[in-house]
Short mmCIF file of C-alpha atoms in Angstrom, two decimals:
data_model
loop_
_atom_site.label_atom_id
_atom_site.label_comp_id
_atom_site.label_asym_id
_atom_site.label_seq_id
_atom_site.Cartn_x
_atom_site.Cartn_y
_atom_site.Cartn_z
CA MET P 1 0.00 0.00 0.00
CA ALA P 2 3.00 2.33 0.05
CA GLU P 3 2.28 3.72 -3.40
CA ALA P 4 -1.36 4.54 -2.57
CA HIS P 5 -0.28 6.15 0.70
CA TRP P 6 2.14 8.44 -1.13
CA THR P 7 -0.45 9.39 -3.72
CA ILE P 8 -2.94 10.36 -1.05
CA ASP P 9 -0.37 12.39 0.87
CA LEU P 10 0.21 14.46 -2.26
CA HIS P 11 -3.40 15.51 -1.98
CA MET P 12 -3.31 16.27 1.72
CA ASN P 13 -0.44 17.47 3.85
CA ARG P 14 -2.12 17.58 7.25
CA TYR P 15 0.05 20.33 8.62
CA SER P 16 -0.38 22.74 5.72
CA SER P 17 -4.11 22.03 5.80
CA LEU P 18 -4.45 22.76 9.50
CA LEU P 19 -2.37 25.89 9.06
CA ALA P 20 -4.85 27.01 6.40
CA THR P 21 -7.83 26.34 8.66
CA ARG P 22 -6.35 27.84 11.83
CA SER P 23 -7.63 31.40 12.20
CA PHE P 24 -5.03 34.01 11.36
CA LEU P 25 -4.84 36.77 13.96
CA PHE P 26 -6.28 39.65 11.94
CA GLY P 27 -6.43 41.93 14.96
CA MET P 28 -5.35 41.99 18.56
CA THR P 29 -7.03 43.83 21.40
CA ALA P 30 -3.69 44.96 22.73
CA LEU P 31 -2.77 46.45 19.38
CA LEU P 32 -5.97 48.48 19.29
CA CYS P 33 -4.83 50.27 22.42
CA ILE P 34 -1.04 50.15 22.21
CA MET P 35 -0.41 50.65 18.51
CA ALA P 36 -3.20 53.02 17.58
CA GLY P 37 -2.80 55.10 20.71
CA PRO P 38 -5.29 57.47 22.36
CA ALA P 39 -7.79 59.52 20.43
CA PRO P 40 -7.04 63.21 19.98
CA ALA P 41 -8.12 65.32 22.93
CA GLN P 42 -10.21 67.77 20.91
CA GLU P 43 -11.64 68.47 17.49
CA THR P 44 -11.46 71.50 15.23
CA GLU P 45 -14.11 72.75 12.88
CA THR P 46 -11.86 72.41 9.83
CA ALA P 47 -10.30 69.04 10.64
CA PRO P 48 -12.44 66.73 12.78
CA ALA P 49 -10.33 64.29 14.76
CA THR P 50 -10.43 60.66 13.71
CA ASP P 51 -10.39 58.08 16.48
CA PRO P 52 -7.26 56.03 15.70
CA ASN P 53 -8.80 52.94 17.29
CA GLN P 54 -11.74 53.18 14.90
CA ARG P 55 -9.40 53.86 12.00
CA TYR P 56 -7.33 50.80 12.87
CA ALA P 57 -10.40 48.59 13.23
CA SER P 58 -11.79 49.85 9.91
CA CYS P 59 -8.50 49.22 8.13
CA MET P 60 -8.23 45.71 9.54
CA THR P 61 -11.80 44.91 8.51
CA LEU P 62 -10.99 46.09 4.98
CA ALA P 63 -7.82 43.96 4.99
CA ARG P 64 -10.01 40.90 5.40
CA SER P 65 -12.61 41.81 2.78
CA ASP P 66 -10.55 43.73 0.18
CA PRO P 67 -6.81 43.47 0.83
CA ALA P 68 -5.86 45.43 -2.29
CA ALA P 69 -7.93 48.40 -1.17
CA ALA P 70 -6.65 48.00 2.38
CA GLU P 71 -3.06 48.22 1.21
CA GLY P 72 -3.74 51.61 -0.34
CA VAL P 73 -5.51 52.82 2.79
CA ALA P 74 -2.74 51.52 5.04
CA LEU P 75 0.06 53.05 2.96
CA ALA P 76 -1.71 56.42 2.97
CA TRP P 77 -1.99 56.15 6.74
CA VAL P 78 1.70 55.22 7.01
CA ALA P 79 2.52 58.37 5.03
CA GLU P 80 0.55 60.36 7.62
CA ASN P 81 2.79 58.94 10.36
CA GLY P 82 0.19 56.39 11.38
CA GLY P 83 2.90 54.42 13.12
CA ALA P 84 2.74 50.77 14.10
CA ALA P 85 -1.04 50.51 13.72
CA ALA P 86 -0.90 51.60 10.07
CA GLN P 87 2.04 49.29 9.36
CA HIS P 88 0.29 46.37 11.01
CA CYS P 89 -2.76 46.87 8.80
CA HIS P 90 -0.42 47.00 5.81
CA ALA P 91 1.15 43.71 6.85
CA ILE P 92 -2.23 42.01 7.17
CA SER P 93 -3.29 43.32 3.75
CA LEU P 94 -0.13 41.74 2.32
CA ILE P 95 -1.23 38.40 3.77
CA GLY P 96 -4.51 38.73 1.93
CA LEU P 97 -2.66 39.54 -1.29
CA GLY P 98 -0.50 36.43 -0.97
CA ARG P 99 2.70 38.44 -0.47
CA TYR P 100 3.63 36.36 2.53
CA GLN P 101 7.36 37.05 2.77
CA GLU P 102 6.84 40.82 2.65
CA ALA P 103 4.21 40.51 5.37
CA ALA P 104 6.44 38.32 7.54
CA GLU P 105 9.39 40.70 7.30
CA LEU P 106 7.20 43.70 8.11
CA LEU P 107 5.66 41.93 11.12
CA GLU P 108 9.12 40.98 12.39
CA ARG P 109 10.26 44.58 12.06
CA LEU P 110 7.22 45.80 13.98
CA ALA P 111 7.87 43.26 16.72
CA ARG P 112 11.45 44.45 17.13
CA GLU P 113 10.48 48.13 17.17
CA LEU P 114 7.89 47.89 19.95
CA PRO P 115 9.08 48.68 23.49
CA PRO P 116 10.15 45.62 25.50
CA ASP P 117 7.49 46.22 28.17
CA GLN P 118 4.83 45.24 25.60
CA SER P 119 5.95 41.61 25.72
CA GLN P 120 2.60 39.97 24.89
CA THR P 121 2.05 42.21 21.87
CA VAL P 122 5.59 41.56 20.67
CA ALA P 123 5.00 37.82 21.09
CA ASP P 124 1.77 38.07 19.09
CA LEU P 125 3.51 39.92 16.28
CA PHE P 126 6.27 37.32 16.09
CA GLY P 127 3.52 34.68 16.05
CA GLN P 128 1.83 36.40 13.13
CA ALA P 129 5.15 36.70 11.32
CA ALA P 130 5.65 32.97 11.83
CA GLN P 131 2.26 32.19 10.31
CA ALA P 132 3.14 34.33 7.31
CA TRP P 133 6.48 32.53 6.95
CA MET P 134 4.70 29.18 7.03
CA LEU P 135 2.38 30.33 4.26
CA ALA P 136 5.52 31.31 2.34
CA GLY P 137 7.17 27.95 3.04
CA GLY P 138 9.83 29.54 5.24
CA TYR P 139 9.63 27.03 8.07
CA ASP P 140 13.03 27.78 9.60
CA ARG P 141 12.16 31.46 9.89
CA ALA P 142 8.77 30.55 11.32
CA ILE P 143 10.38 28.37 13.98
CA ALA P 144 12.81 31.14 14.89
CA ASP P 145 9.98 33.66 15.27
CA LEU P 146 7.95 31.26 17.40
CA ASP P 147 11.00 30.68 19.59
CA GLN P 148 10.82 34.41 20.30
CA SER P 149 7.08 34.24 21.00
CA ILE P 150 7.48 31.35 23.42
CA GLN P 151 10.35 33.05 25.21
CA LEU P 152 8.18 36.15 25.72
CA ALA P 153 4.96 34.27 26.55
CA PRO P 154 5.98 30.81 27.81
CA TYR P 155 2.49 29.90 29.02
CA ASP P 156 0.73 30.63 25.72
CA PHE P 157 0.30 27.12 24.32
CA GLU P 158 -0.96 28.43 20.98
CA PHE P 159 2.59 29.42 20.12
CA VAL P 160 3.80 25.94 21.06
CA ILE P 161 1.18 24.40 18.76
CA ASP P 162 2.14 26.70 15.90
CA ARG P 163 5.81 25.84 16.37
CA ALA P 164 4.92 22.16 16.17
CA VAL P 165 3.10 22.86 12.90
CA ALA P 166 6.15 24.69 11.55
CA LYS P 167 8.50 21.91 12.59
CA ALA P 168 6.32 19.19 11.08
CA SER P 169 5.86 21.19 7.88
CA GLY P 170 9.64 21.22 7.63
CA GLY P 171 9.84 17.46 8.24
CA LEU P 172 10.95 17.66 11.88
CA TYR P 173 8.29 15.27 13.12
CA TRP P 174 9.88 14.10 16.36
CA GLU P 175 10.58 17.69 17.38
CA ALA P 176 6.99 18.53 16.51
CA ILE P 177 5.79 15.71 18.75
CA ASP P 178 7.86 17.07 21.62
CA ASP P 179 6.12 20.43 21.26
CA LEU P 180 2.71 18.80 20.96
CA ASN P 181 3.36 16.74 24.10
CA ASN P 182 4.15 19.96 25.96
CA ALA P 183 1.11 21.71 24.51
CA SER P 184 -1.12 18.81 25.52
CA GLU P 185 0.09 19.08 29.11
CA MET P 186 -0.67 22.82 29.05
CA ALA P 187 -4.10 22.37 27.42
CA PRO P 188 -5.26 18.79 28.07
CA GLY P 189 -8.71 19.37 26.61
CA ARG P 190 -7.52 20.47 23.17
CA THR P 191 -8.35 17.73 20.68
CA ASP P 192 -6.65 19.52 17.78
CA ILE P 193 -3.33 18.85 19.51
CA LEU P 194 -4.03 15.12 19.47
CA ILE P 195 -4.97 15.24 15.77
CA LEU P 196 -1.75 17.04 14.91
CA ARG P 197 0.25 14.55 16.95
CA ALA P 198 -1.51 11.67 15.20
CA SER P 199 -0.49 13.17 11.86
CA ALA P 200 3.11 13.40 12.98
CA TYR P 201 3.07 9.79 14.16
CA ARG P 202 1.61 8.75 10.81
CA PHE P 203 4.42 10.41 8.90
CA LEU P 204 6.84 8.55 11.18
CA GLU P 205 4.96 5.30 10.40
CA ALA P 206 3.99 4.93 14.07
CA THR P 207 0.43 4.17 13.07
CA ASP P 208 -0.58 2.48 16.33
CA LEU P 209 0.27 5.61 18.31
CA ALA P 210 -1.48 7.73 15.71
CA MET P 211 -4.67 5.70 15.96
CA GLU P 212 -4.59 5.90 19.77
CA ASP P 213 -4.75 9.69 19.55
CA ILE P 214 -7.53 9.63 16.97
CA VAL P 215 -9.59 7.19 19.07
CA ARG P 216 -9.21 9.52 22.05
CA VAL P 217 -10.52 12.45 20.01
CA LEU P 218 -13.48 10.55 18.58
CA GLU P 219 -14.48 9.29 22.02
CA VAL P 220 -15.30 12.88 23.03
CA GLU P 221 -16.02 14.39 19.60
CA PRO P 222 -17.45 11.62 17.43
CA GLN P 223 -18.10 13.98 14.51
CA ASN P 224 -14.75 15.76 14.49
CA ALA P 225 -14.09 15.98 10.74
CA GLU P 226 -10.32 16.41 11.11
CA ALA P 227 -10.07 13.28 13.24
CA ILE P 228 -12.28 11.28 10.87
CA PHE P 229 -10.15 12.40 7.95
CA GLU P 230 -7.01 11.29 9.75
CA ARG P 231 -8.59 7.96 10.63
CA GLY P 232 -9.20 7.48 6.91
CA MET P 233 -5.53 8.12 6.24
CA LEU P 234 -4.57 5.50 8.82
CA ARG P 235 -7.09 3.00 7.50
CA VAL P 236 -5.79 3.24 3.96
CA ILE P 237 -2.26 2.57 5.21
CA ALA P 238 -3.63 -0.56 6.90
CA GLY P 239 -5.20 -1.62 3.61
CA SER P 240 -8.81 -0.91 4.63
CA ILE P 241 -9.68 1.13 1.55
CA ASP P 242 -13.46 0.79 1.87
CA GLU P 243 -13.41 1.96 5.49
CA ALA P 244 -11.11 4.86 4.56
CA ARG P 245 -13.44 5.91 1.78
CA ALA P 246 -16.39 5.78 4.19
CA ASP P 247 -14.50 8.14 6.50
CA TRP P 248 -13.77 10.61 3.73
CA GLN P 249 -17.36 10.51 2.50
CA GLN P 250 -18.45 11.37 6.03
CA VAL P 251 -16.01 14.29 6.10
CA VAL P 252 -17.47 15.68 2.86
CA GLN P 253 -20.92 15.54 4.43
CA LEU P 254 -19.87 17.02 7.77
CA VAL P 255 -17.91 20.07 6.55
CA PRO P 256 -18.91 20.72 2.92
CA GLY P 257 -16.82 23.36 1.16
CA SER P 258 -14.00 23.26 3.70
CA ALA P 259 -10.34 22.58 2.94
CA THR P 260 -10.68 19.26 4.76
CA ALA P 261 -13.67 18.28 2.65
CA GLU P 262 -11.82 19.19 -0.53
CA ALA P 263 -8.91 16.99 0.53
CA ALA P 264 -11.29 14.16 1.41
CA GLN P 265 -12.91 14.45 -2.01
CA ALA P 266 -9.49 14.35 -3.67
CA ASN P 267 -8.68 11.19 -1.74
CA LEU P 268 -11.99 9.64 -2.74
CA GLU P 269 -11.15 10.30 -6.37
CA ALA P 270 -7.62 8.94 -5.93
CA THR P 271 -8.93 5.69 -4.45
CA ALA P 272 -11.96 5.25 -6.70
CA PRO P 273 -12.28 1.73 -8.10
CA VAL P 274 -10.97 1.42 -11.64
CA PRO P 275 -13.78 0.35 -14.04
CA GLU P 276 -13.17 -3.02 -15.59
#
């Protein structure tokens, strides 16, 4: 079954898929206050003051819906000395435009320019830069940025999970498992950690350990589409093609239109019986 396993993995890299489905941090509460700064104290008749918090929130909303327009708005704001808030909106618009390396470098620069007493915000910016690097395929840079995030916010397990994703995406599966073990201790109720760890075990051909994690997830979340997808991957490795296909069909029904459903459909097509 090795050939079929490889074909299916071409359709679905679990780590890149989960990166795509993990929510990107389009805005941070701390940034609204720290980066945008206080509103002007008074207004004039000729030039009404604009609340920078509102301006930041509006720019970030536009970055999600129309990143090309948001880039223009953000650059105009940068030219008006909009500071870190304007630059952050620019970086997020670059994400939406698919210019991931530019966004990552800008986010790193912002993180380094903020005062050291804003440690959580700096950690968040490095975390965002890491996500952008992963989208760009720069896994080493992503890991380095997440090292910074974890150093600044050692109890934020989300950074540990993201670093595991970056390590696994770069083929460092055992190191990813170490991070996921730590994250699971910090957040024992998080089933996504177990699914990621199962994926890493699968790539290491430790399928028994992988299935143990998937069974644990499905015991508490029997309709978890990610876990059912992964179970299908493990079943096809074991030679149970019909059971694997049943899993992927269930995924398509559970989360239609999602990246996971698209991957499940691709796997169904790859394993479809050949007409005689």
